[in-house]
């Protein structure tokens, strides 16, 4: 039991660090997103993750008819809103220049998040 708990904690910490690095990469490749430092990226990754855990499910349920009509494409808008909201909460350390920048930045960040999750899934296979 103790080993499983420490492995889960290690995976969570690694995911957080790699998500912060992914956020720095987004800022590096796309000028619409700006991250001042790795510390700012860590805080931003935490806030984005928190918003995705708490707010995103509520928004998905509330916008289910629109999501259904758009064949799921409205979920990209919800991701962009989470990204943009995190930037507006954090201020100077993490900035996004408008909704279009939030949409593009969140798409890049989501692709990198899938890669991080895939890499961690292979690293932390249950034995």
XYZ file of C-alpha atoms in Angstrom, residues 9-127:
119
model
C 2.728 10.854 -5.525
C 5.885 10.567 -7.653
C 3.765 10.360 -10.819
C 1.749 13.419 -9.762
C 4.877 15.469 -9.052
C 6.491 14.417 -12.341
C 3.319 15.254 -14.242
C 3.229 18.686 -12.604
C 6.906 19.376 -13.454
C 6.485 18.166 -17.035
C 3.277 20.174 -17.442
C 5.160 23.277 -16.329
C 7.903 22.480 -18.844
C 5.213 22.008 -21.510
C 3.815 25.426 -20.633
C 7.282 26.948 -21.058
C 7.517 25.199 -24.426
C 4.158 26.654 -25.485
C 5.440 30.122 -24.590
C 8.645 29.444 -26.527
C 6.967 28.305 -29.765
C 3.937 30.617 -29.687
C 4.175 34.346 -29.075
C 0.564 34.674 -27.878
C 1.470 32.991 -24.579
C 4.054 34.430 -22.211
C 5.557 32.750 -19.141
C 8.092 34.708 -17.082
C 9.891 31.871 -15.247
C 9.768 28.203 -14.353
C 8.206 29.138 -11.023
C 5.438 30.977 -12.875
C 5.013 27.930 -15.110
C 4.688 25.675 -12.049
C 2.018 27.912 -10.546
C 0.209 28.227 -13.890
C 0.280 24.455 -14.461
C -1.175 23.959 -10.971
C -3.953 26.510 -11.572
C -4.791 25.089 -15.012
C -4.937 21.605 -13.504
C -7.111 22.833 -10.649
C -9.498 24.581 -13.053
C -9.645 21.440 -15.216
C -10.546 19.322 -12.202
C -13.076 21.696 -10.613
C -14.575 23.960 -13.296
C -14.234 21.995 -16.527
C -16.688 19.182 -15.610
C -19.321 21.758 -14.636
C -18.842 23.646 -17.903
C -18.959 20.431 -19.931
C -22.283 19.453 -18.369
C -23.760 22.951 -18.736
C -22.748 23.199 -22.398
C -23.684 19.629 -23.331
C -26.305 20.668 -25.933
C -23.838 22.985 -27.691
C -21.120 20.339 -27.505
C -23.492 17.785 -29.001
C -24.534 20.114 -31.848
C -20.908 20.977 -32.669
C -19.918 17.285 -32.552
C -17.577 17.909 -29.615
C -15.714 20.855 -31.103
C -17.023 23.142 -28.370
C -14.735 21.288 -25.959
C -11.850 23.187 -27.585
C -13.560 26.407 -26.519
C -13.883 25.120 -22.954
C -10.164 24.210 -22.909
C -9.308 27.680 -24.167
C -11.488 29.258 -21.491
C -9.693 27.276 -18.757
C -6.324 28.362 -20.181
C -7.424 31.994 -20.464
C -8.999 32.016 -16.989
C -5.777 30.726 -15.442
C -3.854 33.515 -17.141
C -6.297 36.159 -15.933
C -6.086 34.863 -12.355
C -2.280 34.733 -12.295
C -1.476 38.094 -13.862
C 2.128 38.952 -14.731
C 3.803 35.544 -14.508
C 1.539 33.911 -17.097
C -0.133 35.955 -19.828
C -2.300 35.054 -22.794
C -3.037 37.679 -25.451
C -6.729 37.171 -26.170
C -9.072 34.300 -26.832
C -7.464 33.233 -30.116
C -4.103 32.957 -28.355
C -5.774 30.966 -25.572
C -7.276 28.597 -28.147
C -3.971 27.991 -29.947
C -1.999 27.833 -26.700
C -4.432 25.372 -25.141
C -4.300 23.155 -28.236
C -0.497 22.985 -28.092
C -0.594 22.477 -24.316
C -3.179 19.685 -24.666
C -1.090 17.824 -27.252
C 1.939 18.094 -24.980
C -0.200 16.946 -22.045
C -1.192 13.813 -23.946
C 2.493 13.120 -24.651
C 3.377 13.642 -20.976
C 0.569 11.358 -19.835
C 1.613 8.701 -22.339
C 5.257 8.864 -21.239
C 4.315 8.690 -17.563
C 1.907 5.845 -18.206
C 4.745 3.829 -19.731
C 7.119 4.783 -16.938
C 4.754 3.901 -14.098
C 3.286 0.622 -15.319
C 1.672 -1.346 -12.489
C 3.574 -4.503 -11.677
